[in-house]
Coordinates of C-alpha atoms in Angstrom, one line a residue:
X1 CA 60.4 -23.9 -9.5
X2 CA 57.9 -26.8 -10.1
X3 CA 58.5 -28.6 -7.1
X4 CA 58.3 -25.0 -4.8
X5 CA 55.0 -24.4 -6.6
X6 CA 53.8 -27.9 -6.1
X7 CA 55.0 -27.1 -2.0
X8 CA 52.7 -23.7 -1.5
X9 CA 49.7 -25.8 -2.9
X10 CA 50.0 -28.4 0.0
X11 CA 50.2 -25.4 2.0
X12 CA 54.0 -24.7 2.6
X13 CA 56.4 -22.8 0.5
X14 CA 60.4 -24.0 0.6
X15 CA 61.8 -21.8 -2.6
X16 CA 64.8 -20.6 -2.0
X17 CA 65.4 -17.7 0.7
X18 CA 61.4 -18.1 1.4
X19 CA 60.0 -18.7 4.8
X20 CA 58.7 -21.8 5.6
X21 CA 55.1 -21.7 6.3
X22 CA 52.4 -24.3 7.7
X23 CA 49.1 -23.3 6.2
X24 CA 45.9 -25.9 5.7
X25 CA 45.8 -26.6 2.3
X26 CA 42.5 -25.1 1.9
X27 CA 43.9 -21.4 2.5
X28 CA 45.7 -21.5 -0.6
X29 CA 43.5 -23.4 -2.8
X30 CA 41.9 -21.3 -5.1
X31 CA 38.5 -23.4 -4.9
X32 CA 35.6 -20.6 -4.3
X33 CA 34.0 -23.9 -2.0
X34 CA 36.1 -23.1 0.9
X35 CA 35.2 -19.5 1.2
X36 CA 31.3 -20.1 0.9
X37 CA 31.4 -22.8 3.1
X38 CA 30.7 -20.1 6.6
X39 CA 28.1 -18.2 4.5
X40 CA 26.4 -21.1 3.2
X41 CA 26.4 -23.0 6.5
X42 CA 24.9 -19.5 8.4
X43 CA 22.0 -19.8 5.6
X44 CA 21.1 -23.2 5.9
X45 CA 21.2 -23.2 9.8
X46 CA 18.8 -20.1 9.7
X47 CA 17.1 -19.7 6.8
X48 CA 16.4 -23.1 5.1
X49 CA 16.5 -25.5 8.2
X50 CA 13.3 -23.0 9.4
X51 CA 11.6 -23.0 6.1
X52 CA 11.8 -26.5 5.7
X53 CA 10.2 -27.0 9.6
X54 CA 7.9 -24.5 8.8
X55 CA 6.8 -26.4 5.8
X56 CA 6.4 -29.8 8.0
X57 CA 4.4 -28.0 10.6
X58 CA 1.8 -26.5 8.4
X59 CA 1.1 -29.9 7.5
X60 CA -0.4 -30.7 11.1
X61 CA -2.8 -29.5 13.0
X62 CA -3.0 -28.5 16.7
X63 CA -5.8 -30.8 18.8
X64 CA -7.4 -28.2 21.0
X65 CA -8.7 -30.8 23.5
X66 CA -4.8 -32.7 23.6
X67 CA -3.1 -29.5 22.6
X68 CA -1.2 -31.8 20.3
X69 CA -0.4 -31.8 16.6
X70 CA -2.2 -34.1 14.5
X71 CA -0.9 -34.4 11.2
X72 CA -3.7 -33.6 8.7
X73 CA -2.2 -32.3 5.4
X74 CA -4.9 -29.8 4.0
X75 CA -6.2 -28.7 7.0
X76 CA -4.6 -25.2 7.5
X77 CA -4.5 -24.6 4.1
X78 CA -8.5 -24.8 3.6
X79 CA -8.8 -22.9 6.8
X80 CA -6.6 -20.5 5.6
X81 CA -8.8 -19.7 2.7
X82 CA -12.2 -19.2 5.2
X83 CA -10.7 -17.4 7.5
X84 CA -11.8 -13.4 6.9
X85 CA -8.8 -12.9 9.4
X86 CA -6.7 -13.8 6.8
X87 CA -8.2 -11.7 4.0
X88 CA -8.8 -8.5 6.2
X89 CA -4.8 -8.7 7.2
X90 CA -4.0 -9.5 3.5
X91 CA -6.1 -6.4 2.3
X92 CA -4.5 -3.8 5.5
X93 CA -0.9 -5.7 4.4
X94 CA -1.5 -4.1 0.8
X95 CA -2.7 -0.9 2.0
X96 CA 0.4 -0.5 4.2
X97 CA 3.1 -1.7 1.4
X98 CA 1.3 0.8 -1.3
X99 CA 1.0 4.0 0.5
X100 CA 3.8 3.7 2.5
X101 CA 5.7 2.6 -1.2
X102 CA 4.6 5.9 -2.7
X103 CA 5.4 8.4 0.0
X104 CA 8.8 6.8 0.4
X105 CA 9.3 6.7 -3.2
X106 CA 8.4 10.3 -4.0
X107 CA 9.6 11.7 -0.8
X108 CA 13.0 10.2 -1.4
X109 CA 13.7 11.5 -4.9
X110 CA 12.5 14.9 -4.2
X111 CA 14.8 14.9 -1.2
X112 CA 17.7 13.8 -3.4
X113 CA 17.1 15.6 -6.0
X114 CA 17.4 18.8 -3.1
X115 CA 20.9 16.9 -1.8
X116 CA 22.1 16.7 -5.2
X117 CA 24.8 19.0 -4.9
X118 CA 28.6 19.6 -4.0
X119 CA 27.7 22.7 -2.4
X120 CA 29.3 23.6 1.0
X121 CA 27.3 21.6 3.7
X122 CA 25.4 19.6 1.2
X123 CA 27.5 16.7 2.4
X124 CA 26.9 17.0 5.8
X125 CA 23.4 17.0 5.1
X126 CA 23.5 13.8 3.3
X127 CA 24.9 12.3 6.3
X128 CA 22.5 13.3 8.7
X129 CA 19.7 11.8 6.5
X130 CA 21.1 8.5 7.5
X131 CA 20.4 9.0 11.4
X132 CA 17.1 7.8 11.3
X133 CA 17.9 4.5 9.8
X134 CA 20.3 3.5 12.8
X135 CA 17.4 3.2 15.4
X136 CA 16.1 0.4 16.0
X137 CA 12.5 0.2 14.5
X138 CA 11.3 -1.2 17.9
X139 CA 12.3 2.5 19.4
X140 CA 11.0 4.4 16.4
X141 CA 7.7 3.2 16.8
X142 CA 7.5 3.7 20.9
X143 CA 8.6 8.0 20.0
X144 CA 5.9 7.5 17.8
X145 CA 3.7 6.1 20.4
X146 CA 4.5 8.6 22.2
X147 CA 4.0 11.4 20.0
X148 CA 0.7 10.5 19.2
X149 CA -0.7 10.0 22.1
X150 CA -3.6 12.0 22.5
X151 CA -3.3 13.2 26.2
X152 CA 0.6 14.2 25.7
X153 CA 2.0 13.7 22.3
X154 CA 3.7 16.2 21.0
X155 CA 2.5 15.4 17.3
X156 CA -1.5 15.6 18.8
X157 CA -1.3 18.2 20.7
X158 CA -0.1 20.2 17.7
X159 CA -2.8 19.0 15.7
X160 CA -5.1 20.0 18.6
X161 CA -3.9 23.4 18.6
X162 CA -4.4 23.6 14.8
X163 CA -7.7 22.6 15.0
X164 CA -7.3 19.7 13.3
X165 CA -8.4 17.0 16.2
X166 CA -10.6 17.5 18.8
X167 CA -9.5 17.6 22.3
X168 CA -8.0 14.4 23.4
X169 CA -8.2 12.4 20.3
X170 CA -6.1 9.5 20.5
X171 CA -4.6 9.1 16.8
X172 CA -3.8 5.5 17.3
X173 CA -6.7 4.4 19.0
X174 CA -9.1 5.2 16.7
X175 CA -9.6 2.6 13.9
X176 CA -10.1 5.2 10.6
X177 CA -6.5 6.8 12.0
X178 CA -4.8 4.0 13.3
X179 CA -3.3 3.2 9.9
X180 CA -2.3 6.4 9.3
X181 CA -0.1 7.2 13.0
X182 CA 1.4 3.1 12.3
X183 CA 2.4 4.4 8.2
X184 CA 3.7 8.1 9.2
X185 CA 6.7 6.0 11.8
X186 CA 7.2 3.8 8.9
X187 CA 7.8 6.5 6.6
X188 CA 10.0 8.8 8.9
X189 CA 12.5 5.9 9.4
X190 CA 12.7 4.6 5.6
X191 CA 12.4 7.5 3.2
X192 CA 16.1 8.4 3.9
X193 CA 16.6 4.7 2.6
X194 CA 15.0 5.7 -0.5
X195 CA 17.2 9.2 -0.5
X196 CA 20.3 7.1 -0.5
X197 CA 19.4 4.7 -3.4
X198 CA 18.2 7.5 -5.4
X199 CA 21.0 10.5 -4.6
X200 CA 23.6 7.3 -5.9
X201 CA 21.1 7.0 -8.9
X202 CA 21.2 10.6 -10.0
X203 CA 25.5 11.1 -9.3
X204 CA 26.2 8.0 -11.4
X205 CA 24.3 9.5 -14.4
X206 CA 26.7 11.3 -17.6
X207 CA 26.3 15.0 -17.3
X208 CA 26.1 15.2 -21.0
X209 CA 22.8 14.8 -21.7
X210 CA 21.6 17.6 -18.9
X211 CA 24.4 19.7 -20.8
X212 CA 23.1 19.4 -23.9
X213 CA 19.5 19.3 -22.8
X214 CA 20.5 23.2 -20.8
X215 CA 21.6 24.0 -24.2
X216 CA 18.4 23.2 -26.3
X217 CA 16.5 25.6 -23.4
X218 CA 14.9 22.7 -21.9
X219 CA 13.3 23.2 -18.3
X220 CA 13.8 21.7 -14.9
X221 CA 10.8 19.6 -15.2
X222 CA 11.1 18.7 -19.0
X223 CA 14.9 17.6 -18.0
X224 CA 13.4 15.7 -15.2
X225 CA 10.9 13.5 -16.9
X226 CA 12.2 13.3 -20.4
X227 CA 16.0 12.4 -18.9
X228 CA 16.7 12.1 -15.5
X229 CA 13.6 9.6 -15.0
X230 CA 14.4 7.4 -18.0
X231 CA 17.8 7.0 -16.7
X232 CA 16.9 6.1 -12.9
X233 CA 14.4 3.6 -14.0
X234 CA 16.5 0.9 -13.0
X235 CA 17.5 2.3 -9.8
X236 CA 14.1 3.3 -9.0
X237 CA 13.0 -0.6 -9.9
X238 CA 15.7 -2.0 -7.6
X239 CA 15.1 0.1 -4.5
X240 CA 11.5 -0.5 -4.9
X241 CA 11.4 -3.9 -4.8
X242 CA 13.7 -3.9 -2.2
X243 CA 11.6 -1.5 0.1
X244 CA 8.1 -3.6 -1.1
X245 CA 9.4 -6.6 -0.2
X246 CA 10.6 -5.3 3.6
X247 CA 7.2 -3.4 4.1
X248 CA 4.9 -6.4 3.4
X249 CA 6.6 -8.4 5.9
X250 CA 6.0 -5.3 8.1
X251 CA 5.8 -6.3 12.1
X252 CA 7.6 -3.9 14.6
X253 CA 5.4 -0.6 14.3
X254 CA 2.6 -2.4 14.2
X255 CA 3.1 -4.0 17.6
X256 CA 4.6 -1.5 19.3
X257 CA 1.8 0.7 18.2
X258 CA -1.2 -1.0 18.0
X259 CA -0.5 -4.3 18.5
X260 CA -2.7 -4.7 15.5
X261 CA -5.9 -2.9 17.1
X262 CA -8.3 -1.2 17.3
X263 CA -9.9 -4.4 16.6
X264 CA -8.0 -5.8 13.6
X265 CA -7.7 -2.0 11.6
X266 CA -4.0 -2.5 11.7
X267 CA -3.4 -6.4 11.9
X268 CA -1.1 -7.2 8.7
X269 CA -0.3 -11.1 7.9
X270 CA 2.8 -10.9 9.7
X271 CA 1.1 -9.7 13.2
X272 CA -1.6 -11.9 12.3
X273 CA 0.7 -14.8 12.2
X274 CA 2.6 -13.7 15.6
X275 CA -0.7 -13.2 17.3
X276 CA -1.8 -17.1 17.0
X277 CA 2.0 -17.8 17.4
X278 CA 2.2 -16.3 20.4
X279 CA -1.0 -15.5 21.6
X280 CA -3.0 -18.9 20.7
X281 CA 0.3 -21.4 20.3
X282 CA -1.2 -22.5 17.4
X283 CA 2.4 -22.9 15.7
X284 CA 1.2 -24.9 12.6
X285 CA -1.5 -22.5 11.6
X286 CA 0.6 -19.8 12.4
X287 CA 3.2 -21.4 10.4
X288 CA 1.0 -21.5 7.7
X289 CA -0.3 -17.7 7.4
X290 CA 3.8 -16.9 7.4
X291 CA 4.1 -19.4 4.5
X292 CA 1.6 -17.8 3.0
X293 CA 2.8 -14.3 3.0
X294 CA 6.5 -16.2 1.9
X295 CA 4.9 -17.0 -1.7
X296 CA 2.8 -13.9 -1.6
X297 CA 5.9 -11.8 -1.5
X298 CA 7.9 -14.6 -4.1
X299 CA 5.0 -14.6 -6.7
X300 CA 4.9 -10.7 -6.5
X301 CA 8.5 -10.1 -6.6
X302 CA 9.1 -12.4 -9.5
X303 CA 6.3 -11.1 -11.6
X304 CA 7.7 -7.7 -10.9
X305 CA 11.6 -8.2 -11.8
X306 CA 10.1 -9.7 -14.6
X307 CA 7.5 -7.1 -16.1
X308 CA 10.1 -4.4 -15.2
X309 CA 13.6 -6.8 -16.7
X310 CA 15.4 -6.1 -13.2
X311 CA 18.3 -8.3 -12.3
X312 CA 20.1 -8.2 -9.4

């Protein structure tokens, strides 16, 4: 027995009536090392090996007469603090995370609250709410381009009709509605996210208390924010960090839509940091604005899984 066990862990087995096998000796280890080794190697290769460059090229600084890099150390960081670019796209980049946040948020537990229900058809519903989330963000914000356009768009020519806009007004070309046409795609797509987290939220949670809270004569909206919110507090933490963090690194609607304009009314750090990317090629600046939104996002996310006690 010993020396068949001592076989299968240099990867062959010869017990009696077994089949002889040839497997590396890795496949039967029971070391977790092995296993991690594929995940671990697809994070370094493209998520610290670009961090780490990043890092190194905010460091220099791009020579506009050479258009060479020149290491200087503090250079894009004390730019990066006089530059009102910086501060207008930090300010629309906080705009855009909280309203878009609160619609999704209060969309998505009014909708599951709706969905919650074993009702014929309920459950079909609940799978069409996830349609919207398999298109490519890119595409949802070109419908929405074109829905708002203000010669065609079906979205402004119904607000034409209603009064609402003057003739012709282009939603997204104007810079006081321009936020507003970038945030209603963003919405669209991402509140069934929200829906999801929070319809598993409320099915997870004990029917007793609702029971005995029926019993006691307690109302729909007393039941709501003296049980059911208590309970999804958690779950309302979780998918709200997760959502927070995705929308402040927000990039595809706003350059499919806008491309940051009219003017800068829609430019967020990330576009901001794409635009001298790709429009200046001023790769360690622009390295240096993505960095910046990185510990932004860290210092934010930290302080809120720890003011709220969320672990993941």
């Amino acid at each position: 027995m010993a020396a068949a066990t001592a076989s299968l862990t240099h990867g062959k087995y010869d017990g009696p009536g077994a089949r002889r096998t040839w497997l590396p000796g890795w496949l039967t280890s029971e070391s977790p090392f092995p296993w991690l080794f594929p995940a671990a190697a697809l994070m370094a290769v493209f998520g610290i090996y670009p961090l780490l460059y990043a890092i190194g090229l905010s460091f220099y600084k791009k020579n506009a007469a050479t258009r060479k890099m020149v290491f200087d150390i503090d250079h894009n960081w004390t730019k990066i603090m006089s530059d009102e670019r910086v501060w207008n796209a930090l300010f629309n980049t906080f705009v855009y995370t909280g309203v878009a946040l609160v619609f999704q948020l209060v969309l998505g537990m009014l909708i599951a609250l709706l969905l919650d229900s074993d009702r014929r058809g309920y459950g079909v519903l609940r799978a069409l709410m996830t349609l919207p989330l398999v298109i490519p963000p890119a595409v949802t914000a070109m419908m929405f381009l074109l829905m708002l356009n203000g010669s065609f768009g079906v979205l402004s020519r119904g607000l034409i009709a209603m009064g609402l806009l003057p003739t012709g007004f282009s939603i997204l070309g104007d810079a006081s509605t321009a936020m507003a046409g970038v945030l209603l795609a963003e919405i669209w797509q991402w509140t069934p996210f929200m829906v999801l987290i929070m319809l598993a939220g409320l099915r997870s949670l004990p029917k007793e208390p609702f029971e005995a809270a029926a019993i006691d004569g307690a109302n729909a909206v007393q039941t709501f924010f003296k049980l059911t919110l208590p309970m999804m507090s958690k779950v309302i933490a979780i998918a709200v960090l997760i959502r927070g963090i995705d929308l402040f690194r927000a990039f595809d609607y706003v350059k499919v839509m806008t491309d940051s304009g009219p003017g800068t009314a829609t430019e967020t750090l990330t576009s901001y940091a794409g635009r001298i990317y790709f429009g200046n090629a001023d790769f360690p600046y622009a390295s240096t604005v993505a960095l910046l939104t990185l510990i932004i996002v860290i210092a934010l996310s930290s302080a809120f899984m720890k003011i709220f006690k969320v672990k993941l």
